[in-house]
Amino acid sequence: MNPQLSGKLEKLRSGKLSEKERKKVLALFHEERLEYDLKQELFHQLEGMPDADFRNKKGAKDMFGRLWKRIENIKEGDAGRNMKINYLYRVAAILVICIFIGTLIYRNPFSSVKTGYYIAIAPKGSISETILPDGTTIFLNAGSKIRYATGKDLKNREVYMEGEVWFDVQKIKKSTFLVHTPCYDIRVTGTKFNVKAYPEEEKIITTLEKGSIEIVSGDKLKLTNNIILKPGDQLVFNKNGKSLQVGHQVNVETFSAWKSNKLIFVNMSLGELVKLLERRYGVEITVSDQSLLNYHYDGTFKNETIVEVLNILQETLPVKYRIKNQTILIMKK
């Protein structure tokens, strides 16, 4: 292992790097020349886990499977404490995904084009951050994933997303940054914006925080004219009705606060809130009385556990809850 590289990774884990230094170290995971050394270092970090076997690709995949299972499964015990996912496992899982899935699955060894595809995932109950090779910063909300291409011969930068993602795009002259949502595409120069596009939800919402973005036709939506958004603008696309609506001067913090572990609810129905809490805390919630789903709630949470959130809800709404194994049951008072 390269001692200098090892030292940088140690500083990254310690959390003592400045923002600029942290971005530089995270960007190392996209350099092909360092891939072998980075794999070895990651293997070394995870060797302490039971039954680890890194002698072949199958062993690596098995290790990844066990690690992923540890993140997604909540162990029995205190519900509030178990909602907090161990930071080391979360970071390690993201790196494993980027290296193993990117290298073993998406790369075509028979292709003459030196382009690789990498994927980053934020499992339920977790928020993750990744730095693209160009310096672009991306936050993934719980239950989200992105896929992007990397290679020396790429003229344009493209990201395929699912779930909710916040972008801080690095501006590069003569290089287009394109975000593919399930319905439409977003052309970017250099800016900050949030996109919410979960497959199970009816709406795709794009909220612009800074700069300018252009909404263009995608696979499932053909536009007569492209739509340009300015700071404070929000595009809402209804997948069922195929309707588009642009709002102006929205409170952008409401839609991007999640990346700072802050949840802001404005007239949100209990049905929508349940879906959000299931993703955010990695739990399963059952509502016994469907009439409760029509109740609406305004509120703000910052770093509360799922139990603390439920306690607040039952104080402000005519509901109560019970936790059985890993399922939360919400009932009428």
PDB file of N, CA and C in Angstrom, residues 252-285:
ATOM      1  N   VAL A 252     -36.477  27.373  -1.048  1.00  0.00           N
ATOM      2  CA  VAL A 252     -35.635  26.262  -1.507  1.00  0.00           C
ATOM      3  C   VAL A 252     -35.113  25.421  -0.338  1.00  0.00           C
ATOM      4  N   GLU A 253     -34.951  26.042   0.836  1.00  0.00           N
ATOM      5  CA  GLU A 253     -34.440  25.301   1.995  1.00  0.00           C
ATOM      6  C   GLU A 253     -35.370  24.149   2.374  1.00  0.00           C
ATOM      7  N   THR A 254     -36.655  24.357   2.181  1.00  0.00           N
ATOM      8  CA  THR A 254     -37.622  23.314   2.513  1.00  0.00           C
ATOM      9  C   THR A 254     -37.346  22.035   1.742  1.00  0.00           C
ATOM     10  N   PHE A 255     -36.826  22.172   0.521  1.00  0.00           N
ATOM     11  CA  PHE A 255     -36.653  21.023  -0.354  1.00  0.00           C
ATOM     12  C   PHE A 255     -35.236  20.459  -0.363  1.00  0.00           C
ATOM     13  N   SER A 256     -34.297  21.117   0.297  1.00  0.00           N
ATOM     14  CA  SER A 256     -32.924  20.599   0.334  1.00  0.00           C
ATOM     15  C   SER A 256     -32.384  20.432   1.750  1.00  0.00           C
ATOM     16  N   ALA A 257     -33.213  20.726   2.759  1.00  0.00           N
ATOM     17  CA  ALA A 257     -32.759  20.636   4.151  1.00  0.00           C
ATOM     18  C   ALA A 257     -32.392  19.212   4.542  1.00  0.00           C
ATOM     19  N   TRP A 258     -32.940  18.216   3.847  1.00  0.00           N
ATOM     20  CA  TRP A 258     -32.690  16.815   4.188  1.00  0.00           C
ATOM     21  C   TRP A 258     -31.215  16.453   4.185  1.00  0.00           C
ATOM     22  N   LYS A 259     -30.419  17.119   3.334  1.00  0.00           N
ATOM     23  CA  LYS A 259     -28.999  16.759   3.247  1.00  0.00           C
ATOM     24  C   LYS A 259     -28.225  17.162   4.503  1.00  0.00           C
ATOM     25  N   SER A 260     -28.853  17.977   5.345  1.00  0.00           N
ATOM     26  CA  SER A 260     -28.255  18.351   6.642  1.00  0.00           C
ATOM     27  C   SER A 260     -28.981  17.661   7.788  1.00  0.00           C
ATOM     28  N   ASN A 261     -29.617  16.507   7.484  1.00  0.00           N
ATOM     29  CA  ASN A 261     -30.375  15.736   8.477  1.00  0.00           C
ATOM     30  C   ASN A 261     -31.509  16.548   9.087  1.00  0.00           C
ATOM     31  N   LYS A 262     -32.066  17.447   8.296  1.00  0.00           N
ATOM     32  CA  LYS A 262     -33.167  18.284   8.754  1.00  0.00           C
ATOM     33  C   LYS A 262     -34.389  17.995   7.893  1.00  0.00           C
ATOM     34  N   LEU A 263     -35.523  17.722   8.520  1.00  0.00           N
ATOM     35  CA  LEU A 263     -36.756  17.436   7.803  1.00  0.00           C
ATOM     36  C   LEU A 263     -37.752  18.566   8.048  1.00  0.00           C
ATOM     37  N   ILE A 264     -38.256  19.147   6.958  1.00  0.00           N
ATOM     38  CA  ILE A 264     -39.227  20.233   7.070  1.00  0.00           C
ATOM     39  C   ILE A 264     -40.513  19.792   6.375  1.00  0.00           C
ATOM     40  N   PHE A 265     -41.620  19.821   7.113  1.00  0.00           N
ATOM     41  CA  PHE A 265     -42.915  19.421   6.568  1.00  0.00           C
ATOM     42  C   PHE A 265     -43.823  20.647   6.481  1.00  0.00           C
ATOM     43  N   VAL A 266     -44.389  20.883   5.309  1.00  0.00           N
ATOM     44  CA  VAL A 266     -45.330  21.981   5.121  1.00  0.00           C
ATOM     45  C   VAL A 266     -46.624  21.395   4.566  1.00  0.00           C
ATOM     46  N   ASN A 267     -47.654  21.350   5.406  1.00  0.00           N
ATOM     47  CA  ASN A 267     -48.964  20.817   5.009  1.00  0.00           C
ATOM     48  C   ASN A 267     -48.835  19.440   4.356  1.00  0.00           C
ATOM     49  N   MET A 268     -48.007  18.597   4.934  1.00  0.00           N
ATOM     50  CA  MET A 268     -47.780  17.253   4.390  1.00  0.00           C
ATOM     51  C   MET A 268     -48.779  16.269   4.982  1.00  0.00           C
ATOM     52  N   SER A 269     -49.400  15.469   4.127  1.00  0.00           N
ATOM     53  CA  SER A 269     -50.357  14.477   4.603  1.00  0.00           C
ATOM     54  C   SER A 269     -49.619  13.381   5.363  1.00  0.00           C
ATOM     55  N   LEU A 270     -50.314  12.711   6.268  1.00  0.00           N
ATOM     56  CA  LEU A 270     -49.696  11.632   7.029  1.00  0.00           C
ATOM     57  C   LEU A 270     -49.258  10.504   6.089  1.00  0.00           C
ATOM     58  N   GLY A 271     -50.009  10.321   4.993  1.00  0.00           N
ATOM     59  CA  GLY A 271     -49.627   9.296   4.028  1.00  0.00           C
ATOM     60  C   GLY A 271     -48.267   9.582   3.412  1.00  0.00           C
ATOM     61  N   GLU A 272     -48.020  10.836   3.025  1.00  0.00           N
ATOM     62  CA  GLU A 272     -46.719  11.235   2.469  1.00  0.00           C
ATOM     63  C   GLU A 272     -45.634  11.165   3.535  1.00  0.00           C
ATOM     64  N   LEU A 273     -45.988  11.571   4.748  1.00  0.00           N
ATOM     65  CA  LEU A 273     -45.032  11.563   5.844  1.00  0.00           C
ATOM     66  C   LEU A 273     -44.570  10.150   6.181  1.00  0.00           C
ATOM     67  N   VAL A 274     -45.472   9.190   6.129  1.00  0.00           N
ATOM     68  CA  VAL A 274     -45.123   7.793   6.406  1.00  0.00           C
ATOM     69  C   VAL A 274     -44.079   7.300   5.407  1.00  0.00           C
ATOM     70  N   LYS A 275     -44.283   7.601   4.111  1.00  0.00           N
ATOM     71  CA  LYS A 275     -43.318   7.184   3.089  1.00  0.00           C
ATOM     72  C   LYS A 275     -41.945   7.799   3.344  1.00  0.00           C
ATOM     73  N   LEU A 276     -41.949   9.085   3.718  1.00  0.00           N
ATOM     74  CA  LEU A 276     -40.699   9.784   3.979  1.00  0.00           C
ATOM     75  C   LEU A 276     -39.965   9.170   5.171  1.00  0.00           C
ATOM     76  N   LEU A 277     -40.689   8.892   6.250  1.00  0.00           N
ATOM     77  CA  LEU A 277     -40.072   8.333   7.451  1.00  0.00           C
ATOM     78  C   LEU A 277     -39.548   6.923   7.212  1.00  0.00           C
ATOM     79  N   GLU A 278     -40.243   6.138   6.397  1.00  0.00           N
ATOM     80  CA  GLU A 278     -39.779   4.781   6.092  1.00  0.00           C
ATOM     81  C   GLU A 278     -38.432   4.824   5.388  1.00  0.00           C
ATOM     82  N   ARG A 279     -38.272   5.740   4.436  1.00  0.00           N
ATOM     83  CA  ARG A 279     -36.994   5.866   3.733  1.00  0.00           C
ATOM     84  C   ARG A 279     -35.922   6.441   4.648  1.00  0.00           C
ATOM     85  N   ARG A 280     -36.299   7.505   5.355  1.00  0.00           N
ATOM     86  CA  ARG A 280     -35.298   8.232   6.150  1.00  0.00           C
ATOM     87  C   ARG A 280     -34.720   7.372   7.267  1.00  0.00           C
ATOM     88  N   TYR A 281     -35.566   6.550   7.910  1.00  0.00           N
ATOM     89  CA  TYR A 281     -35.094   5.776   9.064  1.00  0.00           C
ATOM     90  C   TYR A 281     -34.956   4.285   8.779  1.00  0.00           C
ATOM     91  N   GLY A 282     -35.280   3.858   7.560  1.00  0.00           N
ATOM     92  CA  GLY A 282     -35.127   2.446   7.223  1.00  0.00           C
ATOM     93  C   GLY A 282     -36.051   1.548   8.014  1.00  0.00           C
ATOM     94  N   VAL A 283     -37.299   1.972   8.216  1.00  0.00           N
ATOM     95  CA  VAL A 283     -38.272   1.200   9.002  1.00  0.00           C
ATOM     96  C   VAL A 283     -39.491   0.889   8.148  1.00  0.00           C
ATOM     97  N   GLU A 284     -40.359   0.026   8.675  1.00  0.00           N
ATOM     98  CA  GLU A 284     -41.635  -0.277   8.028  1.00  0.00           C
ATOM     99  C   GLU A 284     -42.756   0.249   8.908  1.00  0.00           C
ATOM    100  N   ILE A 285     -43.652   1.032   8.318  1.00  0.00           N
ATOM    101  CA  ILE A 285     -44.739   1.654   9.071  1.00  0.00           C
ATOM    102  C   ILE A 285     -46.076   1.210   8.485  1.00  0.00           C
TER     103      ILE A 285
END
